PDB file of C-alpha atoms in Angstrom:
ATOM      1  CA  UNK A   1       0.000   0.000   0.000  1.00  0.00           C
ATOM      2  CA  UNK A   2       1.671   3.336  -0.714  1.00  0.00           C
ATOM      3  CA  UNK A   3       2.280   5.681   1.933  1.00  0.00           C
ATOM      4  CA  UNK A   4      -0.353   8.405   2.409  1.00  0.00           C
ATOM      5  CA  UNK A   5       1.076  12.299   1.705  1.00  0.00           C
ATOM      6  CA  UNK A   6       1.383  14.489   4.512  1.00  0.00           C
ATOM      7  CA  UNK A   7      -1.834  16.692   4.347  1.00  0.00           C
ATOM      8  CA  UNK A   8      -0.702  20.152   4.007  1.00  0.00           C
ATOM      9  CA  UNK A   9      -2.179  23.898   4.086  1.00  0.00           C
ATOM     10  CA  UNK A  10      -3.161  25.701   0.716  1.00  0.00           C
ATOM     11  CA  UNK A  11      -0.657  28.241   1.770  1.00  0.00           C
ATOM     12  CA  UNK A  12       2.197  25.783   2.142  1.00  0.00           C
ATOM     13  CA  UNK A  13       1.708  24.644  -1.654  1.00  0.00           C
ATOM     14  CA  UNK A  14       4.587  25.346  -3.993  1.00  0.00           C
ATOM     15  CA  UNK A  15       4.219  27.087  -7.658  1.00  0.00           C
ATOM     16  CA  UNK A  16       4.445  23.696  -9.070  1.00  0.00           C
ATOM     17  CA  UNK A  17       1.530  22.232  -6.505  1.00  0.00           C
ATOM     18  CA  UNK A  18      -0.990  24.991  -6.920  1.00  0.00           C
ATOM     19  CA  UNK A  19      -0.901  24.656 -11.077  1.00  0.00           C
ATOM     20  CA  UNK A  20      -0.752  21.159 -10.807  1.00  0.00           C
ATOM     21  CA  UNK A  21      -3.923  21.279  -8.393  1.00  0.00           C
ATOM     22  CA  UNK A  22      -5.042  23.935 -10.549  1.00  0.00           C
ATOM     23  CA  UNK A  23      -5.302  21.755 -13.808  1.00  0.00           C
ATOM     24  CA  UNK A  24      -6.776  18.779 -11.989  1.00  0.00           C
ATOM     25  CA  UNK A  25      -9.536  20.864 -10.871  1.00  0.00           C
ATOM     26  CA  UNK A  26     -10.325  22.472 -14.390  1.00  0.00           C
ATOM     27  CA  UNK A  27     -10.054  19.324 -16.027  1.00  0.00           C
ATOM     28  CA  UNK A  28     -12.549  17.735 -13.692  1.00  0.00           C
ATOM     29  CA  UNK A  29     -14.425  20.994 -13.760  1.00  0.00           C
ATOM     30  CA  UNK A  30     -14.621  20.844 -17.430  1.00  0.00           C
ATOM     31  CA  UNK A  31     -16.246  17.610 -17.741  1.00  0.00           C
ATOM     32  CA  UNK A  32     -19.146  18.574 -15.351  1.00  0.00           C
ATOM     33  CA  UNK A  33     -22.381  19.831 -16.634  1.00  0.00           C
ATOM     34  CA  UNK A  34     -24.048  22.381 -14.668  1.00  0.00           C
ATOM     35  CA  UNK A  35     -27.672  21.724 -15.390  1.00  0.00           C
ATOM     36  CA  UNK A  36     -26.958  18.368 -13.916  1.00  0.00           C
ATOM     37  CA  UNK A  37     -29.707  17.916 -11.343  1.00  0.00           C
ATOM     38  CA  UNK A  38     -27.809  14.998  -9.516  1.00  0.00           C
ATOM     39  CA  UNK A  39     -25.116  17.264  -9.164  1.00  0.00           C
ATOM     40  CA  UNK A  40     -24.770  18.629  -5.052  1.00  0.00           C
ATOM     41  CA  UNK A  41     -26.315  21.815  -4.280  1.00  0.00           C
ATOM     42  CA  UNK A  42     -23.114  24.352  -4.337  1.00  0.00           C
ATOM     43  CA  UNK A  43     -20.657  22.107  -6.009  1.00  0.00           C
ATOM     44  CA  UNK A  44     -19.866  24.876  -8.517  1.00  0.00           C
ATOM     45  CA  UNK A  45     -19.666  27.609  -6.569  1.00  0.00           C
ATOM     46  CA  UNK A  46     -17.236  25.857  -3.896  1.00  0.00           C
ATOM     47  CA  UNK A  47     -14.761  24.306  -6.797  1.00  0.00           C
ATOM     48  CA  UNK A  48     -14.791  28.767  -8.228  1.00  0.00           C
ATOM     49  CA  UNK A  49     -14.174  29.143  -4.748  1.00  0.00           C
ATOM     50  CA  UNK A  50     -10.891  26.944  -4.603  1.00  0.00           C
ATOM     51  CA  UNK A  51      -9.916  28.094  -7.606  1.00  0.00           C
ATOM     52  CA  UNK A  52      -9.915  31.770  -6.802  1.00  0.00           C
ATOM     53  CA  UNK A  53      -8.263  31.190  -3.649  1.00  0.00           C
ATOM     54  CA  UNK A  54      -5.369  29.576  -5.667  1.00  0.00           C
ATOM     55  CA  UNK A  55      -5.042  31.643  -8.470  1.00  0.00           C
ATOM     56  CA  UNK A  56      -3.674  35.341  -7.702  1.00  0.00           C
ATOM     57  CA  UNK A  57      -6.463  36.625  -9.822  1.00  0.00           C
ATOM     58  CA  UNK A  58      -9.974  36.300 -10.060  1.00  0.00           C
ATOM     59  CA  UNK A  59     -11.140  33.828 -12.856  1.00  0.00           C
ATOM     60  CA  UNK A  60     -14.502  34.025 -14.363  1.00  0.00           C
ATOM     61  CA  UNK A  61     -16.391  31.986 -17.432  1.00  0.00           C
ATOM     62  CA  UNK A  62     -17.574  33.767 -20.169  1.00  0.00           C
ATOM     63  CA  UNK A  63     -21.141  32.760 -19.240  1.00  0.00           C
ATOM     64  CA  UNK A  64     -21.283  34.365 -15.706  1.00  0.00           C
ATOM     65  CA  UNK A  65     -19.810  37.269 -16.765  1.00  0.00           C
ATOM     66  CA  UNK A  66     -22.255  40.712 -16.303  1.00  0.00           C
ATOM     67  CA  UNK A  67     -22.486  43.806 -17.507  1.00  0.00           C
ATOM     68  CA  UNK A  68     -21.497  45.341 -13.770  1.00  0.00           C
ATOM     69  CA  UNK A  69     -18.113  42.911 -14.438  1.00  0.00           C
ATOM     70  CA  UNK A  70     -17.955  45.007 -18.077  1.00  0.00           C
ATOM     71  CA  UNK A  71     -18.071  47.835 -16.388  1.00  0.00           C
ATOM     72  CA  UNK A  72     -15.059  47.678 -13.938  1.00  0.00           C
ATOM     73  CA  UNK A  73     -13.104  46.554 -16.489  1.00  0.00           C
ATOM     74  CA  UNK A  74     -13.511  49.719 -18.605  1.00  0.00           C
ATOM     75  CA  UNK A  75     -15.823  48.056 -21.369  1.00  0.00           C
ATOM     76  CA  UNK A  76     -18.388  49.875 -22.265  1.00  0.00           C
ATOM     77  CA  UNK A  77     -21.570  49.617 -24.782  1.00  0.00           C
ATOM     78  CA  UNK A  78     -23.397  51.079 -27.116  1.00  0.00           C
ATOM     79  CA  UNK A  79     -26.236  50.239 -30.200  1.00  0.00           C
ATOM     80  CA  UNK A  80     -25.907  48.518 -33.908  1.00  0.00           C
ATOM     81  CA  UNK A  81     -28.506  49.775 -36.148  1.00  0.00           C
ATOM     82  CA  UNK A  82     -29.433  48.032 -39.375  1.00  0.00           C
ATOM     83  CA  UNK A  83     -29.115  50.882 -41.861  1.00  0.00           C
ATOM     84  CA  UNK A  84     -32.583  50.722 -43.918  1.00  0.00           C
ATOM     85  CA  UNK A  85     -31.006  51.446 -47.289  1.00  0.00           C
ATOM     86  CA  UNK A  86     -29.263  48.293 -46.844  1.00  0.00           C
ATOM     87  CA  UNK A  87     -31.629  46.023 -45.328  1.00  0.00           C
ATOM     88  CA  UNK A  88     -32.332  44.169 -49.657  1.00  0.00           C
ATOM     89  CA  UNK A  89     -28.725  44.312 -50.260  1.00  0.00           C
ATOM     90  CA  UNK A  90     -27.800  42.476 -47.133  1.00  0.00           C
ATOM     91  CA  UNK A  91     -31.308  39.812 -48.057  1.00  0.00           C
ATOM     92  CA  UNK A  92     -29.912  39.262 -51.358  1.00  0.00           C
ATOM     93  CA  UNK A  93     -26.161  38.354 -49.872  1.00  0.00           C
ATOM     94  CA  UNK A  94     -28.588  35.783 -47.687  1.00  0.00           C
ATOM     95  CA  UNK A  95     -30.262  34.737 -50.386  1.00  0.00           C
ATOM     96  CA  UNK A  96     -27.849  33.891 -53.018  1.00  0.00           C
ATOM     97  CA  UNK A  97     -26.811  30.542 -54.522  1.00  0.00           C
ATOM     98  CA  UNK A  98     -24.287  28.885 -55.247  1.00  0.00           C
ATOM     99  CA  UNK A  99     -24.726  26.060 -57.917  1.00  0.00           C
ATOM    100  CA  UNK A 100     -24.363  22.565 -56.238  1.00  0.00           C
ATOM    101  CA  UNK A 101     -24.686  23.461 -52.702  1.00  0.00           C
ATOM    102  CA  UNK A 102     -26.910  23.674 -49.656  1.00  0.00           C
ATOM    103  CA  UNK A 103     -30.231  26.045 -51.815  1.00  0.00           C
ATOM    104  CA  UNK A 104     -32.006  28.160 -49.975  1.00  0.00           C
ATOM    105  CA  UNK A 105     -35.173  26.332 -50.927  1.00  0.00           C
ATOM    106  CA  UNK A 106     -33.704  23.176 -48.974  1.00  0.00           C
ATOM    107  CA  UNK A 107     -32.604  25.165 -45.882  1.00  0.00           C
ATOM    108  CA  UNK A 108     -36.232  26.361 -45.530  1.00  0.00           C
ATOM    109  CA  UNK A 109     -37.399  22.968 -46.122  1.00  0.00           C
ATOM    110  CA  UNK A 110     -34.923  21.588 -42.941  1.00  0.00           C
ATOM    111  CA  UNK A 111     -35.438  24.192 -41.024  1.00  0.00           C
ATOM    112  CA  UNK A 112     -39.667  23.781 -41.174  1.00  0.00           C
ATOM    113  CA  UNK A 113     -38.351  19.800 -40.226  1.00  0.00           C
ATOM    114  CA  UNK A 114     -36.304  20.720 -36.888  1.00  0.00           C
ATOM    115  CA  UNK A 115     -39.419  22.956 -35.944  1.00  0.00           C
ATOM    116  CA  UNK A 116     -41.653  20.392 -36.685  1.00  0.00           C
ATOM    117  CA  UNK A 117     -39.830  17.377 -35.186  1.00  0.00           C
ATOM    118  CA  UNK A 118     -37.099  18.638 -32.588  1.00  0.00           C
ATOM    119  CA  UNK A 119     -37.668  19.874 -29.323  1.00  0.00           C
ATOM    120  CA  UNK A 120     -35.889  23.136 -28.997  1.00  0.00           C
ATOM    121  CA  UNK A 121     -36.004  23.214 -24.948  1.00  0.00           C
ATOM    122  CA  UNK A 122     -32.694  22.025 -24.885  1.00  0.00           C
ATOM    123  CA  UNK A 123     -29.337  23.725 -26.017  1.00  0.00           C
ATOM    124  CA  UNK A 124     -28.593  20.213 -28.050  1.00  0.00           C
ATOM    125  CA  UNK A 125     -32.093  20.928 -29.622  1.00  0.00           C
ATOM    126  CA  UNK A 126     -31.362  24.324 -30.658  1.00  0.00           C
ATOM    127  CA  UNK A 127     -27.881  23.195 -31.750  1.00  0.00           C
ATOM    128  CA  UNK A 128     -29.578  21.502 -34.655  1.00  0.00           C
ATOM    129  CA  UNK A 129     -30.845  24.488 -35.843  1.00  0.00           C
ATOM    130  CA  UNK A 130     -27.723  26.355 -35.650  1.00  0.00           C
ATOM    131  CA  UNK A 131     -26.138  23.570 -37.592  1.00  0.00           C
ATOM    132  CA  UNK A 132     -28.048  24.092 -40.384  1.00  0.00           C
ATOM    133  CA  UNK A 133     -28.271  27.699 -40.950  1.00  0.00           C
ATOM    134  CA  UNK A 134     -24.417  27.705 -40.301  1.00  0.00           C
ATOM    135  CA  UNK A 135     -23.833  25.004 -43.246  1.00  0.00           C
ATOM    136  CA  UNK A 136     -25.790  26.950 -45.557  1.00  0.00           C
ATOM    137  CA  UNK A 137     -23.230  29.894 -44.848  1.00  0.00           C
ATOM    138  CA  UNK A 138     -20.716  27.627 -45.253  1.00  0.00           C
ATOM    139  CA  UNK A 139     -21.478  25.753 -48.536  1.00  0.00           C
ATOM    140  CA  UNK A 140     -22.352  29.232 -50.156  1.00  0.00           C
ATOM    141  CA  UNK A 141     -18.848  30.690 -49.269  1.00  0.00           C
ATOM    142  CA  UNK A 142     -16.536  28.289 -49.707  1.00  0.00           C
ATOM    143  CA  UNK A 143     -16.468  27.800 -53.797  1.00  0.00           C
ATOM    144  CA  UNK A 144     -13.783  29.263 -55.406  1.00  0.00           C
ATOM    145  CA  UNK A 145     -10.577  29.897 -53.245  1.00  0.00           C
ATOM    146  CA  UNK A 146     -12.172  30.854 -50.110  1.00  0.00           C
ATOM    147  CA  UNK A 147     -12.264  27.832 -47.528  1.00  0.00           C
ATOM    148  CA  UNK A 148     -14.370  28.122 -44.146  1.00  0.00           C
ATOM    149  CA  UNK A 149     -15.287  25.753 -41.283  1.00  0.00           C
ATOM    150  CA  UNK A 150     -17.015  25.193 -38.568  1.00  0.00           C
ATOM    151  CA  UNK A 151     -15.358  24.101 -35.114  1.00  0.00           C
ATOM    152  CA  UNK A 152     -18.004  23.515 -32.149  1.00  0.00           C
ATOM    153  CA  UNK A 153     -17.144  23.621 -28.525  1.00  0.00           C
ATOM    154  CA  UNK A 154     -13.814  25.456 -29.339  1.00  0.00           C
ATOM    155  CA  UNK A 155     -12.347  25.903 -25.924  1.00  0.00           C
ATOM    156  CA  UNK A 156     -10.821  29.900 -25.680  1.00  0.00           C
ATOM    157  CA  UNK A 157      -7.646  30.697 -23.525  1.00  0.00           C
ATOM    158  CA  UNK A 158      -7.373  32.338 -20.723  1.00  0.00           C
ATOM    159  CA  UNK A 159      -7.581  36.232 -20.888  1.00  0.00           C
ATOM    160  CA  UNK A 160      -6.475  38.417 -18.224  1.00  0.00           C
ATOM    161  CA  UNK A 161      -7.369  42.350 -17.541  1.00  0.00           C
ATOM    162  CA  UNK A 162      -5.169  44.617 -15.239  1.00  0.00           C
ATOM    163  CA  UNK A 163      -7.986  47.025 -13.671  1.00  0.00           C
ATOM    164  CA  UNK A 164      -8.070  48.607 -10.627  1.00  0.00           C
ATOM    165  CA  UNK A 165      -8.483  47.747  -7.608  1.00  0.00           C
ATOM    166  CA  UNK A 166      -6.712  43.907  -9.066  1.00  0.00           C
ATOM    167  CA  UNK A 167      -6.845  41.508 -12.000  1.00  0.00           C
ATOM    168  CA  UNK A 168      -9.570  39.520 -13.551  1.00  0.00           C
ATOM    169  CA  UNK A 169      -9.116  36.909 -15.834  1.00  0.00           C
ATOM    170  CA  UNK A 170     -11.861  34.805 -18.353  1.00  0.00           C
ATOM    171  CA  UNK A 171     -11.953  32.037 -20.392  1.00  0.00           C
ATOM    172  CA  UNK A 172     -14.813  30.106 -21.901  1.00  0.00           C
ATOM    173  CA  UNK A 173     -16.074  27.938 -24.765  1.00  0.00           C
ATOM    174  CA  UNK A 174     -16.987  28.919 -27.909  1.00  0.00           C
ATOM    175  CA  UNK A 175     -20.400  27.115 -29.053  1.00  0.00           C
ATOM    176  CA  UNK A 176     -19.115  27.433 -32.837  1.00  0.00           C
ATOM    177  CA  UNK A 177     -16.120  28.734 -34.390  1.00  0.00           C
ATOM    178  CA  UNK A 178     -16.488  29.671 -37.841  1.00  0.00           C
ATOM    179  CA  UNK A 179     -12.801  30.060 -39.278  1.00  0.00           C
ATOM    180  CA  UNK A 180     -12.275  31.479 -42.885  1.00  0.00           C
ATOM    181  CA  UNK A 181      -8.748  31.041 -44.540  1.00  0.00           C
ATOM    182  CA  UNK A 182      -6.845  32.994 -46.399  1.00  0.00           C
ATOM    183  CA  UNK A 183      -7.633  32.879 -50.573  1.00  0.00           C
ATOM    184  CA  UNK A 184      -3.980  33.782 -51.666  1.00  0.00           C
ATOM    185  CA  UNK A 185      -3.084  30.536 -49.961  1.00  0.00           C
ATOM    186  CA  UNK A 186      -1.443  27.302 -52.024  1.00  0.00           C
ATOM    187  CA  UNK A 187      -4.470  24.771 -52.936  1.00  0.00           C
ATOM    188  CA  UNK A 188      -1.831  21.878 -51.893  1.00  0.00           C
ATOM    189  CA  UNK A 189      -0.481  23.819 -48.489  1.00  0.00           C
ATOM    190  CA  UNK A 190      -4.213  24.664 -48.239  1.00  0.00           C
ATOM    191  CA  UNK A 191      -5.619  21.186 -47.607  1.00  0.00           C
ATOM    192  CA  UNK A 192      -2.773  19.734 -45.789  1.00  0.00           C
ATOM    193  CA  UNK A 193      -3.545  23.115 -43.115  1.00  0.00           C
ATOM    194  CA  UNK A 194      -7.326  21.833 -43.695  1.00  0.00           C
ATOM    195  CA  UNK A 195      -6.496  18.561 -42.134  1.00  0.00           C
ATOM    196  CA  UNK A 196      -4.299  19.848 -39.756  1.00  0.00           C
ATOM    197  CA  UNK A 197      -7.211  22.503 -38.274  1.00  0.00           C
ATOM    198  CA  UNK A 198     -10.393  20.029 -38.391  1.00  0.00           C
ATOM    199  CA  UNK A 199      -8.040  17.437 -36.524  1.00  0.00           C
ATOM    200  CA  UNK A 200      -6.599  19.348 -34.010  1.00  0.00           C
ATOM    201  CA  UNK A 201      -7.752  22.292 -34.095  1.00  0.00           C
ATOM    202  CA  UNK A 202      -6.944  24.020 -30.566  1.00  0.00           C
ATOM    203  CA  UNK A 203      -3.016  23.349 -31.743  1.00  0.00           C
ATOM    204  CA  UNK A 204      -3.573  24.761 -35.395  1.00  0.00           C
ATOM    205  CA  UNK A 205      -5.268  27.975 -34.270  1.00  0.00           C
ATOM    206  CA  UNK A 206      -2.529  28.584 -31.694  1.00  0.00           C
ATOM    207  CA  UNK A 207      -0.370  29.003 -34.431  1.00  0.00           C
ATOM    208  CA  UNK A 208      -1.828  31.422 -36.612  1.00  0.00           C
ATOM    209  CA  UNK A 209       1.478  32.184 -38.462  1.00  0.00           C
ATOM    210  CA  UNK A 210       1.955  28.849 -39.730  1.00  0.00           C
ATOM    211  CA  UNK A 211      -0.817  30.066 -42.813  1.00  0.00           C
ATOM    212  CA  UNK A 212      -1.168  33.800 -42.115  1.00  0.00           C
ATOM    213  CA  UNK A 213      -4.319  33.347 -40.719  1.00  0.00           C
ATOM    214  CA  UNK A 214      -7.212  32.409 -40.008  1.00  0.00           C
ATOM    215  CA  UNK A 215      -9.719  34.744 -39.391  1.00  0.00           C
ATOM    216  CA  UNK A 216     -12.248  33.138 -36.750  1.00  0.00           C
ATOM    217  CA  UNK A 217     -15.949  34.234 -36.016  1.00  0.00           C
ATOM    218  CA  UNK A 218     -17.294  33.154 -32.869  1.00  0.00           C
ATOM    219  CA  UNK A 219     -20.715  32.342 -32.345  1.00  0.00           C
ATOM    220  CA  UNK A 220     -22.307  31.525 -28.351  1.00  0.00           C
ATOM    221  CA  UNK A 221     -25.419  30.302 -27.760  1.00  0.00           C
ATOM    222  CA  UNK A 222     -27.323  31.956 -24.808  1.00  0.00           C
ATOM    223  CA  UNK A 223     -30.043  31.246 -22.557  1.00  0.00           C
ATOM    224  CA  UNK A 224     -33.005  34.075 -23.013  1.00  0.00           C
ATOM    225  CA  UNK A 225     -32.184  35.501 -19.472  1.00  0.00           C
ATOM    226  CA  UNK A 226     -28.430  35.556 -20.172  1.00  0.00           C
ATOM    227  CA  UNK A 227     -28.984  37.116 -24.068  1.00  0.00           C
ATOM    228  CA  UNK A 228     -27.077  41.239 -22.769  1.00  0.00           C
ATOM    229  CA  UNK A 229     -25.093  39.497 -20.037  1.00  0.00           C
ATOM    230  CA  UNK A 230     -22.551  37.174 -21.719  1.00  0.00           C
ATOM    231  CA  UNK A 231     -18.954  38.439 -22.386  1.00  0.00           C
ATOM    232  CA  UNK A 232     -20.024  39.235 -26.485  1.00  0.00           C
ATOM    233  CA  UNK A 233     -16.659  38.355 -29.199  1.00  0.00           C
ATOM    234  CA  UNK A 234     -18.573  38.566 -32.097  1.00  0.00           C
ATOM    235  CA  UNK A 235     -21.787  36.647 -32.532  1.00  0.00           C
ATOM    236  CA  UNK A 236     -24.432  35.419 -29.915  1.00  0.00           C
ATOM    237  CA  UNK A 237     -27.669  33.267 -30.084  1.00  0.00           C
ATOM    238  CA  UNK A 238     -30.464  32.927 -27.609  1.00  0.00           C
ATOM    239  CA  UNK A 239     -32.666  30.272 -27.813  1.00  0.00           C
ATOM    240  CA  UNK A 240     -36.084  31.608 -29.370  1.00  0.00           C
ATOM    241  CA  UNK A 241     -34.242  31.564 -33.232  1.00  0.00           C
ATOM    242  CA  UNK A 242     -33.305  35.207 -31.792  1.00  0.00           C
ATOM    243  CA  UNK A 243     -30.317  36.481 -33.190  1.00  0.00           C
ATOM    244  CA  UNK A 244     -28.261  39.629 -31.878  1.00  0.00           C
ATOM    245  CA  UNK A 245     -25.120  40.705 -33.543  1.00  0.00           C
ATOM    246  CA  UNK A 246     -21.996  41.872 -31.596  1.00  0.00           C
ATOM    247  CA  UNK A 247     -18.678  43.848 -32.437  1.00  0.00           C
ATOM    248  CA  UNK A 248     -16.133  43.916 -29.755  1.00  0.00           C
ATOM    249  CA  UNK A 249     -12.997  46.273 -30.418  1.00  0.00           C
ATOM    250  CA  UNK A 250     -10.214  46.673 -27.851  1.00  0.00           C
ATOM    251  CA  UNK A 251      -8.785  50.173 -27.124  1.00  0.00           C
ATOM    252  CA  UNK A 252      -5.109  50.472 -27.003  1.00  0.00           C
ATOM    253  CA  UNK A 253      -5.270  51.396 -23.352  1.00  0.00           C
ATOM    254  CA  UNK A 254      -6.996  48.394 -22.161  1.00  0.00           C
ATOM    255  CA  UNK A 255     -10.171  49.406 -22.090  1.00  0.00           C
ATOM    256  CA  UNK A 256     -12.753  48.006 -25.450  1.00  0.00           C
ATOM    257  CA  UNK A 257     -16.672  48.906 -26.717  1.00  0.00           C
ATOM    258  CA  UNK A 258     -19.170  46.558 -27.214  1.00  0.00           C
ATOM    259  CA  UNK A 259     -21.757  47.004 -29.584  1.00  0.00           C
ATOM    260  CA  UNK A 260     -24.800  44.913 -30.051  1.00  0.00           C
ATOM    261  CA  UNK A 261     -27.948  44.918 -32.615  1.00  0.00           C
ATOM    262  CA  UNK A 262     -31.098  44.127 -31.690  1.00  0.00           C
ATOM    263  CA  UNK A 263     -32.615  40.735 -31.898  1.00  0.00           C
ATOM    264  CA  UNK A 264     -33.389  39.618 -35.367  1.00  0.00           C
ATOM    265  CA  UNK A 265     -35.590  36.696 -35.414  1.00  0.00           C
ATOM    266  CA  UNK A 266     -36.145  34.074 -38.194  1.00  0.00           C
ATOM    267  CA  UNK A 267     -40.212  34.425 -37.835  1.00  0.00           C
ATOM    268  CA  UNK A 268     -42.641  32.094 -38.150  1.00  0.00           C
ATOM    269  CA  UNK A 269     -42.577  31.709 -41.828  1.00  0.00           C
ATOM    270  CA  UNK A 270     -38.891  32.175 -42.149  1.00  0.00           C
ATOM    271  CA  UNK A 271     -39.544  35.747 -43.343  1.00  0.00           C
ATOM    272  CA  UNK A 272     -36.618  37.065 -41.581  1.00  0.00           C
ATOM    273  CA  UNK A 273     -34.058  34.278 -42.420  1.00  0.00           C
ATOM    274  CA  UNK A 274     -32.389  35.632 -45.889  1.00  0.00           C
ATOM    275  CA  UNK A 275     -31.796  39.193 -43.334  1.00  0.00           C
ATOM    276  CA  UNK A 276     -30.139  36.142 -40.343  1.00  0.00           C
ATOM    277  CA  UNK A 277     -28.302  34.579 -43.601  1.00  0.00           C
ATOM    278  CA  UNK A 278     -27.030  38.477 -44.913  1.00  0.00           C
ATOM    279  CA  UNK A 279     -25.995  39.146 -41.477  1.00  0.00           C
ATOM    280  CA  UNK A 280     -24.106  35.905 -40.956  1.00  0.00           C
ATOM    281  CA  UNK A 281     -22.212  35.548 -43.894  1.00  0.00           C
ATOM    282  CA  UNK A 282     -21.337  39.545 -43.848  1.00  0.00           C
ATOM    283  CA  UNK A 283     -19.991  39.055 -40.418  1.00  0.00           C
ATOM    284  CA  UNK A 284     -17.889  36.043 -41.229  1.00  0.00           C
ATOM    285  CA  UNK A 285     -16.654  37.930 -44.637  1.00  0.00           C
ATOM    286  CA  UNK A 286     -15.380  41.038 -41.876  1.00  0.00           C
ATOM    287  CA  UNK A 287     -14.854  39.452 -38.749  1.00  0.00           C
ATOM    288  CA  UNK A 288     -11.519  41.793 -38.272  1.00  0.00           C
ATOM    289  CA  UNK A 289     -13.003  45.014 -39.926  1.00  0.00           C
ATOM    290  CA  UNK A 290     -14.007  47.637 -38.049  1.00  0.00           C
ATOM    291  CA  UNK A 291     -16.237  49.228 -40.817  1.00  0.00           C
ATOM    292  CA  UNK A 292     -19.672  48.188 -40.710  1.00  0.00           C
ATOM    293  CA  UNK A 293     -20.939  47.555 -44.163  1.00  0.00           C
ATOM    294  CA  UNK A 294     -25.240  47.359 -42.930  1.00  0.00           C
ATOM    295  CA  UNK A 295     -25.060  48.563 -39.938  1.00  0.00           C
ATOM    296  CA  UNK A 296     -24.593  52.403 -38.142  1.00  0.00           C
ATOM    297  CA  UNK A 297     -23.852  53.501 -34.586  1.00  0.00           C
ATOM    298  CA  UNK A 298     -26.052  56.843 -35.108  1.00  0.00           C
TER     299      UNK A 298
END
């Protein structure tokens, strides 16, 4: 039998224990799901607790951050408004097709079948709609030289801010990534990156500079309570088919501005989809612009 370990105090641990105990108690912390019902009352709270005690700065996931927590960090908000000149242009970029791929006519038709057959209660059942809308994004971009996928549950690193009166850090999971590569990029180098990113694709977006690239889109699924209060990088969905765009810049001094649309939903008979569509594929097209090409801040 091997000999037990002395028991020690959480302020006797060395560097080397505390991020050793530190990555023991993510991974286990990662493969916990908190709607669990089985799971003990407070679990999740005392294993943040823990953690914060051994980390020397507050950590926080994406999905319980607020807008007070936005706030002290010196990121602040404002409106996206669809410009009305542009609402049929953006439409039409939903609407168009692309010989040989996902139509428009057979999104509708799978869309009307998740509705129809798929409980959308659930965040898997909502999933299933996401899926589709995002393929038919997908399969309308990528002829031609432009390449872009889709990478679910893509697991972000750790970012810390340096505000007063200490730090904060967050880190989270994307729902969807949606990365589009480079066109001036070598068909051959091109597919071997391809297989690279969709089989390990934490390691190949790590290392941007191995392709000069990608650009990434992310995309978070939200609960209808949680729709303003999630830390935004890009995209977020609630669950009603709602759909809110987001732009995040980041100020040279630290600080950043978040600006969000209002909620665009795909009605009941998909009238608003080719406007979901527009807005989807636009903001995968510019995910690093700054310029909004439909939408205003006045």
């Amino acid at each position: 039998m091997p000999p037990i370990s002395k028991r020690r105090k959480l302020s006797d641990l060395t560097a080397g224990d505390t991020n050793e105990l530190l990555q023991k108690l993510e991974e286990f912390r990662s493969k916990l799901d908190e709607g669990d019902e089985d799971l003990p009352a407070g679990l999740i709270d005392k294993l943040q607790e823990l953690r914060n005690k051994l980390e020397d700065v507050k950590h926080t996931s994406f999905s319980r951050v607020d807008p007070i927590t936005l706030v002290s960090l010196g990121i602040s908000s404002g409106p996206l408004f669809l410009i009305s000149d542009k609402r049929q242009e953006v439409e039409n970029l939903g609407l168009a097709e692309t010989s040989g791929y996902l139509s428009i006519d057979t999104t509708r038709s799978l869309i009307c079948l998740v509705r129809d057959h798929v409980a959308m209660v659930t965040e898997a059942g909502c999933r299933v709609l996401i899926n589709i809308l995002l393929l038919r994004v997908v399969s309308v971009m990528c002829p031609g030289d432009t390449t872009v996928n889709i990478i679910p549950e893509f697991p972000l690193p750790r970012t810390i801010f340096k505000r007063d009166p200490g730090k904060c850090s967050f880190s989270g999971v994307v729902d969807f990534l949606v990365t589009k590569l480079p066109a001036q990029v070598h068909r051959m180098a091109l597919n071997r990156f391809l297989e690279y990113l969709l089989g390990d694709p934490t390691t190949a977006l790590a290392n941007p500079e191995y392709i000069k690239g990608p650009i990434t889109s992310n995309i978070f699924e939200a609960k209808r309570d949680n729709v303003r209060a999630a830390m935004p990088q890009g995209l977020q969905l609630p669950q009603l088919q709602q759909w809110i765009f987001f732009v995040y810049e980041r100020r040279t001094d630290g600080t950043g501005l978040v600006l969000s649309s209002p909620e665009y939903s795909l009605g009941k008979n998909l009238e608003g989809l080719a406007l979901v569509l527009g807005l989807l594929r636009d903001s995968i097209d510019n995910a690093t612009s700054s310029n909004y090409t439909f939408f205003t801040t006045l």
